[in-house]
PDB file of C-alpha atoms and ligand atoms in Angstrom:
ATOM      1  CA  MET A   1      37.051   1.078 -18.808  1.00  0.00           C
ATOM      2  CA  ASN A   2      37.509  -1.920 -16.502  1.00  0.00           C
ATOM      3  CA  ARG A   3      34.202  -3.685 -16.304  1.00  0.00           C
ATOM      4  CA  GLN A   4      33.364  -5.057 -12.856  1.00  0.00           C
ATOM      5  CA  PRO A   5      31.368  -8.079 -11.681  1.00  0.00           C
ATOM      6  CA  LEU A   6      27.837  -6.997 -10.744  1.00  0.00           C
ATOM      7  CA  ARG A   7      27.779  -9.838  -8.230  1.00  0.00           C
ATOM      8  CA  LEU A   8      30.534  -8.145  -6.204  1.00  0.00           C
ATOM      9  CA  ALA A   9      28.806  -4.759  -6.298  1.00  0.00           C
ATOM     10  CA  ILE A  10      25.625  -6.412  -4.989  1.00  0.00           C
ATOM     11  CA  LEU A  11      27.564  -8.199  -2.242  1.00  0.00           C
ATOM     12  CA  GLU A  12      29.193  -4.934  -1.166  1.00  0.00           C
ATOM     13  CA  ALA A  13      25.824  -3.155  -1.193  1.00  0.00           C
ATOM     14  CA  THR A  14      24.275  -5.965   0.869  1.00  0.00           C
ATOM     15  CA  ARG A  15      27.047  -5.648   3.459  1.00  0.00           C
ATOM     16  CA  ILE A  16      26.608  -1.866   3.767  1.00  0.00           C
ATOM     17  CA  LEU A  17      22.824  -2.139   4.066  1.00  0.00           C
ATOM     18  CA  GLU A  18      23.071  -4.927   6.630  1.00  0.00           C
ATOM     19  CA  GLN A  19      25.393  -2.797   8.759  1.00  0.00           C
ATOM     20  CA  ALA A  20      22.930   0.094   8.497  1.00  0.00           C
ATOM     21  CA  GLY A  21      20.177  -2.103   9.961  1.00  0.00           C
ATOM     22  CA  VAL A  22      18.106  -2.374   6.769  1.00  0.00           C
ATOM     23  CA  ALA A  23      15.604  -5.225   7.193  1.00  0.00           C
ATOM     24  CA  SER A  24      16.139  -7.048   3.876  1.00  0.00           C
ATOM     25  CA  PRO A  25      19.620  -6.008   2.679  1.00  0.00           C
ATOM     26  CA  ARG A  26      20.092  -8.518  -0.160  1.00  0.00           C
ATOM     27  CA  ASN A  27      16.624  -7.843  -1.557  1.00  0.00           C
ATOM     28  CA  ASP A  28      17.226  -4.082  -1.487  1.00  0.00           C
ATOM     29  CA  ALA A  29      20.725  -4.391  -2.967  1.00  0.00           C
ATOM     30  CA  GLU A  30      19.367  -6.361  -5.919  1.00  0.00           C
ATOM     31  CA  LEU A  31      16.460  -3.968  -6.445  1.00  0.00           C
ATOM     32  CA  ILE A  32      18.856  -1.002  -6.359  1.00  0.00           C
ATOM     33  CA  ALA A  33      21.079  -2.711  -8.959  1.00  0.00           C
ATOM     34  CA  ALA A  34      18.063  -3.375 -11.171  1.00  0.00           C
ATOM     35  CA  HIS A  35      16.893   0.231 -10.745  1.00  0.00           C
ATOM     36  CA  VAL A  36      20.291   1.696 -11.664  1.00  0.00           C
ATOM     37  CA  LEU A  37      20.602  -0.613 -14.666  1.00  0.00           C
ATOM     38  CA  GLY A  38      16.992   0.059 -15.713  1.00  0.00           C
ATOM     39  CA  ILE A  39      16.166  -3.650 -15.941  1.00  0.00           C
ATOM     40  CA  ASP A  40      13.879  -6.114 -14.146  1.00  0.00           C
ATOM     41  CA  ARG A  41      15.433  -7.814 -11.139  1.00  0.00           C
ATOM     42  CA  GLY A  42      15.023 -11.213 -12.847  1.00  0.00           C
ATOM     43  CA  ARG A  43      17.481 -10.094 -15.540  1.00  0.00           C
ATOM     44  CA  LEU A  44      20.345  -9.367 -13.130  1.00  0.00           C
ATOM     45  CA  PRO A  45      21.980 -12.794 -13.686  1.00  0.00           C
ATOM     46  CA  LEU A  46      22.123 -11.948 -17.402  1.00  0.00           C
ATOM     47  CA  THR A  47      24.305  -8.922 -16.602  1.00  0.00           C
ATOM     48  CA  PRO A  48      27.535 -10.370 -15.170  1.00  0.00           C
ATOM     49  CA  LEU A  49      29.734  -7.303 -15.779  1.00  0.00           C
ATOM     50  CA  VAL A  50      28.950  -3.597 -15.426  1.00  0.00           C
ATOM     51  CA  ASP A  51      30.795  -0.355 -16.195  1.00  0.00           C
ATOM     52  CA  PRO A  52      32.341   1.662 -13.334  1.00  0.00           C
ATOM     53  CA  PRO A  53      29.722   4.478 -13.625  1.00  0.00           C
ATOM     54  CA  VAL A  54      27.034   1.880 -12.848  1.00  0.00           C
ATOM     55  CA  VAL A  55      28.902   0.808  -9.703  1.00  0.00           C
ATOM     56  CA  GLU A  56      29.286   4.470  -8.739  1.00  0.00           C
ATOM     57  CA  SER A  57      25.560   5.140  -9.252  1.00  0.00           C
ATOM     58  CA  MET A  58      24.734   2.066  -7.176  1.00  0.00           C
ATOM     59  CA  ARG A  59      27.004   3.333  -4.411  1.00  0.00           C
ATOM     60  CA  ARG A  60      25.195   6.670  -4.318  1.00  0.00           C
ATOM     61  CA  VAL A  61      21.760   5.029  -4.044  1.00  0.00           C
ATOM     62  CA  VAL A  62      23.002   2.526  -1.447  1.00  0.00           C
ATOM     63  CA  GLU A  63      24.348   5.448   0.589  1.00  0.00           C
ATOM     64  CA  GLN A  64      20.834   6.939   0.680  1.00  0.00           C
ATOM     65  CA  ARG A  65      19.255   3.600   1.547  1.00  0.00           C
ATOM     66  CA  ALA A  66      21.814   3.145   4.342  1.00  0.00           C
ATOM     67  CA  LYS A  67      20.459   6.442   5.751  1.00  0.00           C
ATOM     68  CA  ARG A  68      17.153   4.561   5.841  1.00  0.00           C
ATOM     69  CA  VAL A  69      15.448   6.426   3.016  1.00  0.00           C
ATOM     70  CA  PRO A  70      12.723   3.953   1.903  1.00  0.00           C
ATOM     71  CA  LEU A  71      13.715   1.890  -1.109  1.00  0.00           C
ATOM     72  CA  GLN A  72      10.529   2.962  -2.892  1.00  0.00           C
ATOM     73  CA  HIS A  73      11.443   6.651  -2.506  1.00  0.00           C
ATOM     74  CA  LEU A  74      14.751   5.877  -4.221  1.00  0.00           C
ATOM     75  CA  THR A  75      13.270   3.861  -7.072  1.00  0.00           C
ATOM     76  CA  GLY A  76      10.187   6.132  -7.197  1.00  0.00           C
ATOM     77  CA  TRP A  77       7.566   3.410  -7.322  1.00  0.00           C
ATOM     78  CA  ALA A  78       5.756   0.708  -5.334  1.00  0.00           C
ATOM     79  CA  ALA A  79       3.777  -2.280  -6.567  1.00  0.00           C
ATOM     80  CA  LEU A  80       0.305  -3.458  -5.597  1.00  0.00           C
ATOM     81  CA  GLY A  81      -1.613  -6.132  -7.486  1.00  0.00           C
ATOM     82  CA  ASP A  82      -0.953  -5.770 -11.203  1.00  0.00           C
ATOM     83  CA  ILE A  83       0.068  -2.125 -11.081  1.00  0.00           C
ATOM     84  CA  THR A  84       2.812   0.138  -9.835  1.00  0.00           C
ATOM     85  CA  VAL A  85       2.199   3.609  -8.444  1.00  0.00           C
ATOM     86  CA  ASP A  86       4.630   6.482  -8.150  1.00  0.00           C
ATOM     87  CA  VAL A  87       5.513   7.397  -4.576  1.00  0.00           C
ATOM     88  CA  GLY A  88       7.772   9.888  -2.834  1.00  0.00           C
ATOM     89  CA  ALA A  89       7.796  12.649  -0.238  1.00  0.00           C
ATOM     90  CA  GLY A  90       4.472  13.182   1.522  1.00  0.00           C
ATOM     91  CA  VAL A  91       2.674   9.966   0.619  1.00  0.00           C
ATOM     92  CA  PHE A  92       2.440   6.586   2.350  1.00  0.00           C
ATOM     93  CA  VAL A  93       4.322   3.797   0.564  1.00  0.00           C
ATOM     94  CA  PRO A  94       1.957   0.855  -0.178  1.00  0.00           C
ATOM     95  CA  ARG A  95       3.081  -2.285   1.661  1.00  0.00           C
ATOM     96  CA  PRO A  96       3.222  -5.884   0.428  1.00  0.00           C
ATOM     97  CA  GLU A  97       0.798  -7.057   3.147  1.00  0.00           C
ATOM     98  CA  THR A  98      -1.941  -4.882   1.621  1.00  0.00           C
ATOM     99  CA  GLU A  99      -1.960  -7.344  -1.302  1.00  0.00           C
ATOM    100  CA  LEU A 100      -3.950  -9.690   0.966  1.00  0.00           C
ATOM    101  CA  LEU A 101      -6.678  -7.104   1.462  1.00  0.00           C
ATOM    102  CA  LEU A 102      -6.819  -6.564  -2.290  1.00  0.00           C
ATOM    103  CA  GLU A 103      -6.991 -10.317  -2.984  1.00  0.00           C
ATOM    104  CA  TRP A 104      -9.850 -10.761  -0.522  1.00  0.00           C
ATOM    105  CA  GLY A 105     -11.744  -7.907  -2.162  1.00  0.00           C
ATOM    106  CA  LEU A 106     -11.212  -9.137  -5.713  1.00  0.00           C
ATOM    107  CA  LYS A 107     -12.394 -12.607  -4.700  1.00  0.00           C
ATOM    108  CA  LEU A 108     -15.570 -11.109  -3.252  1.00  0.00           C
ATOM    109  CA  LEU A 109     -16.217  -9.322  -6.549  1.00  0.00           C
ATOM    110  CA  LYS A 110     -16.015 -12.521  -8.617  1.00  0.00           C
ATOM    111  CA  GLY A 111     -19.296 -13.142 -10.421  1.00  0.00           C
ATOM    112  CA  ARG A 112     -20.593  -9.590  -9.765  1.00  0.00           C
ATOM    113  CA  GLU A 113     -20.986  -7.333 -12.765  1.00  0.00           C
ATOM    114  CA  TYR A 114     -20.319  -3.599 -12.631  1.00  0.00           C
ATOM    115  CA  PRO A 115     -19.510  -3.637  -8.901  1.00  0.00           C
ATOM    116  CA  VAL A 116     -19.278  -0.401  -6.938  1.00  0.00           C
ATOM    117  CA  VAL A 117     -16.066  -0.220  -4.909  1.00  0.00           C
ATOM    118  CA  VAL A 118     -14.929   2.375  -2.363  1.00  0.00           C
ATOM    119  CA  ASP A 119     -11.330   2.806  -1.193  1.00  0.00           C
ATOM    120  CA  LEU A 120     -11.252   4.801   2.044  1.00  0.00           C
ATOM    121  CA  CYS A 121      -7.943   6.508   2.977  1.00  0.00           C
ATOM    122  CA  THR A 122      -6.547   5.975  -0.507  1.00  0.00           C
ATOM    123  CA  GLY A 123      -3.096   7.609  -0.113  1.00  0.00           C
ATOM    124  CA  SER A 124      -1.251   7.064  -3.416  1.00  0.00           C
ATOM    125  CA  GLY A 125      -4.457   5.544  -4.832  1.00  0.00           C
ATOM    126  CA  ALA A 126      -2.837   2.105  -4.950  1.00  0.00           C
ATOM    127  CA  LEU A 127      -5.802  -0.025  -3.795  1.00  0.00           C
ATOM    128  CA  ALA A 128      -8.374   1.824  -5.895  1.00  0.00           C
ATOM    129  CA  LEU A 129      -6.173   1.712  -8.986  1.00  0.00           C
ATOM    130  CA  ALA A 130      -5.303  -1.976  -8.508  1.00  0.00           C
ATOM    131  CA  VAL A 131      -9.040  -2.777  -8.349  1.00  0.00           C
ATOM    132  CA  ALA A 132      -9.717  -0.672 -11.453  1.00  0.00           C
ATOM    133  CA  ARG A 133      -6.947  -2.557 -13.253  1.00  0.00           C
ATOM    134  CA  ALA A 134      -8.277  -5.987 -12.218  1.00  0.00           C
ATOM    135  CA  ARG A 135     -11.931  -5.107 -12.795  1.00  0.00           C
ATOM    136  CA  PRO A 136     -12.409  -2.725 -15.732  1.00  0.00           C
ATOM    137  CA  ASP A 137     -16.208  -2.925 -15.235  1.00  0.00           C
ATOM    138  CA  ALA A 138     -16.009  -1.656 -11.632  1.00  0.00           C
ATOM    139  CA  VAL A 139     -16.990   1.859 -10.614  1.00  0.00           C
ATOM    140  CA  VAL A 140     -14.262   2.766  -8.137  1.00  0.00           C
ATOM    141  CA  TYR A 141     -14.427   5.680  -5.702  1.00  0.00           C
ATOM    142  CA  ALA A 142     -11.495   6.765  -3.526  1.00  0.00           C
ATOM    143  CA  VAL A 143     -11.098   9.355  -0.789  1.00  0.00           C
ATOM    144  CA  ASP A 144      -8.341  10.883   1.336  1.00  0.00           C
ATOM    145  CA  ASN A 145      -8.168  14.029   3.440  1.00  0.00           C
ATOM    146  CA  ASP A 146      -4.538  14.927   2.805  1.00  0.00           C
ATOM    147  CA  PRO A 147      -3.899  17.276  -0.160  1.00  0.00           C
ATOM    148  CA  THR A 148      -0.370  15.934  -0.735  1.00  0.00           C
ATOM    149  CA  ALA A 149      -1.553  12.319  -0.794  1.00  0.00           C
ATOM    150  CA  LEU A 150      -4.375  13.341  -3.137  1.00  0.00           C
ATOM    151  CA  ALA A 151      -1.905  15.018  -5.503  1.00  0.00           C
ATOM    152  CA  TRP A 152       0.024  11.711  -5.727  1.00  0.00           C
ATOM    153  CA  ALA A 153      -3.236   9.809  -6.175  1.00  0.00           C
ATOM    154  CA  ARG A 154      -4.301  12.191  -8.965  1.00  0.00           C
ATOM    155  CA  HIS A 155      -0.933  11.784 -10.690  1.00  0.00           C
ATOM    156  CA  ASN A 156      -1.173   7.976 -10.440  1.00  0.00           C
ATOM    157  CA  ALA A 157      -4.829   7.929 -11.505  1.00  0.00           C
ATOM    158  CA  ASP A 158      -4.021  10.037 -14.588  1.00  0.00           C
ATOM    159  CA  ALA A 159      -1.176   7.676 -15.495  1.00  0.00           C
ATOM    160  CA  ARG A 160      -3.385   4.580 -15.146  1.00  0.00           C
ATOM    161  CA  ALA A 161      -6.205   6.179 -17.143  1.00  0.00           C
ATOM    162  CA  GLU A 162      -3.700   7.083 -19.853  1.00  0.00           C
ATOM    163  CA  ALA A 163      -2.588   3.430 -19.869  1.00  0.00           C
ATOM    164  CA  GLY A 164      -6.187   2.479 -20.628  1.00  0.00           C
ATOM    165  CA  ASP A 165      -7.598   1.562 -17.196  1.00  0.00           C
ATOM    166  CA  THR A 166     -11.092   2.686 -16.215  1.00  0.00           C
ATOM    167  CA  PRO A 167     -10.683   6.032 -14.413  1.00  0.00           C
ATOM    168  CA  VAL A 168     -11.253   6.028 -10.636  1.00  0.00           C
ATOM    169  CA  ARG A 169     -13.335   8.759  -8.995  1.00  0.00           C
ATOM    170  CA  LEU A 170     -11.066  10.567  -6.579  1.00  0.00           C
ATOM    171  CA  TYR A 171     -12.430  12.753  -3.764  1.00  0.00           C
ATOM    172  CA  SER A 172     -11.089  14.965  -1.001  1.00  0.00           C
ATOM    173  CA  GLY A 173     -12.909  14.066   2.202  1.00  0.00           C
ATOM    174  CA  ASP A 174     -12.585  13.028   5.827  1.00  0.00           C
ATOM    175  CA  VAL A 175     -13.795   9.526   6.689  1.00  0.00           C
ATOM    176  CA  THR A 176     -14.738  10.733  10.173  1.00  0.00           C
ATOM    177  CA  ASP A 177     -17.371  12.956   8.509  1.00  0.00           C
ATOM    178  CA  PRO A 178     -20.642  10.955   8.550  1.00  0.00           C
ATOM    179  CA  THR A 179     -21.830  12.558   5.294  1.00  0.00           C
ATOM    180  CA  VAL A 180     -18.906  11.368   3.122  1.00  0.00           C
ATOM    181  CA  PHE A 181     -20.214   9.390   0.123  1.00  0.00           C
ATOM    182  CA  ALA A 182     -23.784   9.618   1.552  1.00  0.00           C
ATOM    183  CA  GLU A 183     -25.060   9.331  -2.045  1.00  0.00           C
ATOM    184  CA  LEU A 184     -23.633   5.765  -2.125  1.00  0.00           C
ATOM    185  CA  ASP A 185     -25.418   4.536   1.025  1.00  0.00           C
ATOM    186  CA  GLY A 186     -26.583   0.946   0.533  1.00  0.00           C
ATOM    187  CA  LEU A 187     -25.146   0.745  -2.991  1.00  0.00           C
ATOM    188  CA  VAL A 188     -21.566  -0.466  -2.497  1.00  0.00           C
ATOM    189  CA  ASP A 189     -20.311  -4.007  -3.208  1.00  0.00           C
ATOM    190  CA  LEU A 190     -16.892  -3.616  -1.629  1.00  0.00           C
ATOM    191  CA  VAL A 191     -15.306  -1.238   0.875  1.00  0.00           C
ATOM    192  CA  LEU A 192     -11.533  -1.461   1.171  1.00  0.00           C
ATOM    193  CA  CYS A 193      -9.593   0.517   3.726  1.00  0.00           C
ATOM    194  CA  ASN A 194      -6.006   0.706   4.859  1.00  0.00           C
ATOM    195  CA  PRO A 195      -6.382   3.496   7.425  1.00  0.00           C
ATOM    196  CA  PRO A 196      -3.870   5.001   9.846  1.00  0.00           C
ATOM    197  CA  TYR A 197      -3.922   2.483  12.700  1.00  0.00           C
ATOM    198  CA  VAL A 198      -0.631   2.377  14.591  1.00  0.00           C
ATOM    199  CA  PRO A 199      -1.209   3.372  18.244  1.00  0.00           C
ATOM    200  CA  GLU A 200       0.395   6.767  18.915  1.00  0.00           C
ATOM    201  CA  GLY A 201       3.732   6.419  20.687  1.00  0.00           C
ATOM    202  CA  THR A 202       4.575   3.060  19.065  1.00  0.00           C
ATOM    203  CA  GLU A 203       8.206   2.804  17.997  1.00  0.00           C
ATOM    204  CA  VAL A 204       8.459   2.332  14.225  1.00  0.00           C
ATOM    205  CA  PRO A 205      11.416   1.829  11.835  1.00  0.00           C
ATOM    206  CA  ARG A 206      13.221   4.981  10.667  1.00  0.00           C
ATOM    207  CA  GLU A 207      11.874   4.531   7.139  1.00  0.00           C
ATOM    208  CA  VAL A 208       8.410   5.041   8.632  1.00  0.00           C
ATOM    209  CA  SER A 209       9.127   7.694  11.290  1.00  0.00           C
ATOM    210  CA  ASP A 210      11.252   9.842   8.953  1.00  0.00           C
ATOM    211  CA  HIS A 211       9.392   9.403   5.660  1.00  0.00           C
ATOM    212  CA  ASP A 212       5.776   8.217   5.928  1.00  0.00           C
ATOM    213  CA  PRO A 213       3.396  11.090   6.816  1.00  0.00           C
ATOM    214  CA  PRO A 214       2.474  10.662  10.521  1.00  0.00           C
ATOM    215  CA  GLN A 215      -1.237  11.131   9.791  1.00  0.00           C
ATOM    216  CA  ALA A 216      -1.018   8.154   7.417  1.00  0.00           C
ATOM    217  CA  VAL A 217       0.477   5.878  10.061  1.00  0.00           C
ATOM    218  CA  PHE A 218      -0.652   6.821  13.570  1.00  0.00           C
ATOM    219  CA  ALA A 219      -4.158   7.169  14.942  1.00  0.00           C
ATOM    220  CA  PRO A 220      -5.310   8.346  18.361  1.00  0.00           C
ATOM    221  CA  GLY A 221      -7.569   6.262  20.583  1.00  0.00           C
ATOM    222  CA  GLY A 222      -4.982   3.489  20.837  1.00  0.00           C
ATOM    223  CA  GLY A 223      -4.845   3.338  17.015  1.00  0.00           C
ATOM    224  CA  LEU A 224      -8.599   2.774  16.616  1.00  0.00           C
ATOM    225  CA  ALA A 225      -9.973   6.313  16.198  1.00  0.00           C
ATOM    226  CA  VAL A 226     -10.176   6.285  12.376  1.00  0.00           C
ATOM    227  CA  ILE A 227     -11.122   2.597  12.198  1.00  0.00           C
ATOM    228  CA  ARG A 228     -14.192   3.228  14.400  1.00  0.00           C
ATOM    229  CA  HIS A 229     -15.532   5.670  11.801  1.00  0.00           C
ATOM    230  CA  VAL A 230     -14.639   3.363   8.915  1.00  0.00           C
ATOM    231  CA  VAL A 231     -16.660   0.554  10.524  1.00  0.00           C
ATOM    232  CA  GLY A 232     -19.712   2.837  10.746  1.00  0.00           C
ATOM    233  CA  MET A 233     -19.194   4.048   7.209  1.00  0.00           C
ATOM    234  CA  ALA A 234     -18.912   0.495   5.837  1.00  0.00           C
ATOM    235  CA  ALA A 235     -22.142  -0.483   7.601  1.00  0.00           C
ATOM    236  CA  ARG A 236     -24.029   2.350   5.888  1.00  0.00           C
ATOM    237  CA  LEU A 237     -22.357   2.133   2.449  1.00  0.00           C
ATOM    238  CA  LEU A 238     -22.615  -1.615   1.819  1.00  0.00           C
ATOM    239  CA  LYS A 239     -25.497  -3.201  -0.033  1.00  0.00           C
ATOM    240  CA  PRO A 240     -26.789  -6.564   1.250  1.00  0.00           C
ATOM    241  CA  GLY A 241     -24.173  -9.176   0.317  1.00  0.00           C
ATOM    242  CA  GLY A 242     -21.444  -6.535   0.040  1.00  0.00           C
ATOM    243  CA  GLY A 243     -18.235  -6.819   2.023  1.00  0.00           C
ATOM    244  CA  VAL A 244     -15.660  -4.727   3.840  1.00  0.00           C
ATOM    245  CA  ALA A 245     -11.976  -5.426   4.420  1.00  0.00           C
ATOM    246  CA  MET A 246      -9.847  -3.191   6.600  1.00  0.00           C
ATOM    247  CA  GLU A 247      -6.238  -3.465   7.606  1.00  0.00           C
ATOM    248  CA  HIS A 248      -5.337  -3.030  11.274  1.00  0.00           C
ATOM    249  CA  ASP A 249      -2.464  -3.075  13.723  1.00  0.00           C
ATOM    250  CA  ASP A 250      -1.246  -6.541  14.708  1.00  0.00           C
ATOM    251  CA  THR A 251      -2.380  -5.823  18.268  1.00  0.00           C
ATOM    252  CA  HIS A 252      -5.983  -5.286  17.074  1.00  0.00           C
ATOM    253  CA  GLY A 253      -6.861  -8.810  15.921  1.00  0.00           C
ATOM    254  CA  GLY A 254      -9.532  -8.879  18.636  1.00  0.00           C
ATOM    255  CA  ALA A 255     -10.583  -5.218  18.844  1.00  0.00           C
ATOM    256  CA  VAL A 256     -11.405  -4.584  15.164  1.00  0.00           C
ATOM    257  CA  PRO A 257     -13.555  -7.726  14.683  1.00  0.00           C
ATOM    258  CA  GLU A 258     -15.347  -6.704  17.893  1.00  0.00           C
ATOM    259  CA  LEU A 259     -16.115  -3.254  16.431  1.00  0.00           C
ATOM    260  CA  LEU A 260     -17.456  -4.917  13.279  1.00  0.00           C
ATOM    261  CA  ARG A 261     -19.581  -7.418  15.249  1.00  0.00           C
ATOM    262  CA  ALA A 262     -21.096  -4.545  17.241  1.00  0.00           C
ATOM    263  CA  ARG A 263     -22.844  -3.430  14.019  1.00  0.00           C
ATOM    264  CA  LYS A 264     -25.957  -5.552  13.747  1.00  0.00           C
ATOM    265  CA  VAL A 265     -26.080  -5.306   9.936  1.00  0.00           C
ATOM    266  CA  LEU A 266     -22.608  -6.834   9.543  1.00  0.00           C
ATOM    267  CA  THR A 267     -22.197 -10.612   9.583  1.00  0.00           C
ATOM    268  CA  ASP A 268     -19.539 -13.247   8.973  1.00  0.00           C
ATOM    269  CA  VAL A 269     -16.866 -11.190  10.729  1.00  0.00           C
ATOM    270  CA  ARG A 270     -13.384 -12.687  10.403  1.00  0.00           C
ATOM    271  CA  ASP A 271      -9.829 -11.711  11.134  1.00  0.00           C
ATOM    272  CA  HIS A 272      -6.976 -12.656   8.788  1.00  0.00           C
ATOM    273  CA  GLN A 273      -3.238 -13.055   9.271  1.00  0.00           C
ATOM    274  CA  ASP A 274      -0.438 -11.825   7.037  1.00  0.00           C
ATOM    275  CA  LEU A 275       2.310 -14.073   5.662  1.00  0.00           C
ATOM    276  CA  ALA A 276       4.301 -13.598   8.878  1.00  0.00           C
ATOM    277  CA  GLY A 277       1.353 -14.950  10.902  1.00  0.00           C
ATOM    278  CA  ARG A 278       0.391 -11.561  12.402  1.00  0.00           C
ATOM    279  CA  ALA A 279      -3.228 -10.463  12.728  1.00  0.00           C
ATOM    280  CA  ARG A 280      -3.462  -8.042   9.787  1.00  0.00           C
ATOM    281  CA  PHE A 281      -6.951  -7.352   8.456  1.00  0.00           C
ATOM    282  CA  ALA A 282     -10.573  -7.904   9.340  1.00  0.00           C
ATOM    283  CA  THR A 283     -13.496  -8.568   7.014  1.00  0.00           C
ATOM    284  CA  ALA A 284     -17.278  -8.597   7.295  1.00  0.00           C
ATOM    285  CA  LEU A 285     -20.278  -8.993   5.038  1.00  0.00           C
ATOM    286  CA  ARG A 286     -23.459  -6.915   4.996  1.00  0.00           C
ATOM    287  CA  GLY A 287     -26.302  -9.242   5.906  1.00  0.00           C
TER     288      GLY A 287
HETATM  289  C1  SAM B   1      -1.898   3.870   5.776  1.00  0.00           C
HETATM  290  S1  SAM B   1      -2.176   5.119   4.562  1.00  0.00           S
HETATM  291  C2  SAM B   1      -2.883   4.066   3.319  1.00  0.00           C
HETATM  292  C3  SAM B   1      -2.737   4.532   1.923  1.00  0.00           C
HETATM  293  C4  SAM B   1      -3.182   3.499   0.876  1.00  0.00           C
HETATM  294  N1  SAM B   1      -4.547   3.062   1.090  1.00  0.00           N
HETATM  295  C5  SAM B   1      -2.261   2.289   0.881  1.00  0.00           C
HETATM  296  O1  SAM B   1      -2.655   1.204   1.292  1.00  0.00           O
HETATM  297  O2  SAM B   1      -1.102   2.440   0.467  1.00  0.00           O
HETATM  298  C6  SAM B   1      -3.557   5.976   5.261  1.00  0.00           C
HETATM  299  C7  SAM B   1      -4.097   7.158   4.451  1.00  0.00           C
HETATM  300  O3  SAM B   1      -5.243   7.647   5.160  1.00  0.00           O
HETATM  301  C8  SAM B   1      -5.310   9.053   5.048  1.00  0.00           C
HETATM  302  N2  SAM B   1      -6.155   9.532   6.164  1.00  0.00           N
HETATM  303  C9  SAM B   1      -5.818   9.642   7.476  1.00  0.00           C
HETATM  304  N3  SAM B   1      -6.872  10.071   8.184  1.00  0.00           N
HETATM  305  C10 SAM B   1      -7.884  10.240   7.302  1.00  0.00           C
HETATM  306  C11 SAM B   1      -9.229  10.681   7.427  1.00  0.00           C
HETATM  307  N4  SAM B   1      -9.741  11.025   8.628  1.00  0.00           N
HETATM  308  N5  SAM B   1      -9.990  10.763   6.316  1.00  0.00           N
HETATM  309  C12 SAM B   1      -9.494  10.446   5.103  1.00  0.00           C
HETATM  310  N6  SAM B   1      -8.228  10.008   4.916  1.00  0.00           N
HETATM  311  C13 SAM B   1      -7.438   9.903   6.009  1.00  0.00           C
HETATM  312  C14 SAM B   1      -3.870   9.493   5.079  1.00  0.00           C
HETATM  313  O4  SAM B   1      -3.716  10.759   4.484  1.00  0.00           O
HETATM  314  C15 SAM B   1      -3.178   8.365   4.289  1.00  0.00           C
HETATM  315  O5  SAM B   1      -3.052   8.696   2.947  1.00  0.00           O
END
């Protein structure tokens, strides 16, 4: 078998993905190579030559990615914090920018013992499970209203519990229902939420329109319908000194902080940018 330079296969993959309009072609080409080889991306330079079947497998995956199937659906996983979660059809793929929300939350929890944490709109369970990983003493609750998302969350929660993490408490519920988690009113240290927030009718990349569940991405009311309920829920769930962080559309850097400020019990309202400088999430503390 004529072994081939991996470098050339990655270059070819990058070219194909670039032509297909993929946003980060080199990144995806390298991650596909690592996935096919079953190694970490950092070890690619240690693999100068590969067998033809590896190149063929790469080609097949690149072909799918060129059709704009999300990279994470092809590899089967997405990372958040110190964990990975399995993802695929019917569940929202956790995004890198959500790391910032997680970091803010974990910072707030520093110095608090046995904190109570709630992840609203949990999807794959990524935020809840990343908190449980980082804070084994935390009691973490998570909720979603989509049975398919909850099945992924259950699968991921079982895998994390098997790996030794503190189990998260997973619930089926609608965050627009004012009775959800009523038993936790005034007891919660941290509310995290990455809700559906894209204004309906917004054009989104094909990876999103063809593969993320619409109810995970779009919200009525100019993108604010679910967020409005989450703000009310955070105000009732948080204990004094507790905090809420919620992701929002980059056009809502004014609107979401305004909704938070309208709640008298919430103080220290701030908006935060992502690494690209876009308004990305808002935070508040319970006074
Ligand atoms: C943007 S995804 C976020 C998933 C996960 N938190 C993450 O960051 O990867 C939004 C999630 O909210 C759920 N969702 C939408 N409307 C909801 C509602 N009214 N109540 C509960 N969950 C809802 C969707 O099913 C979806 O899983």
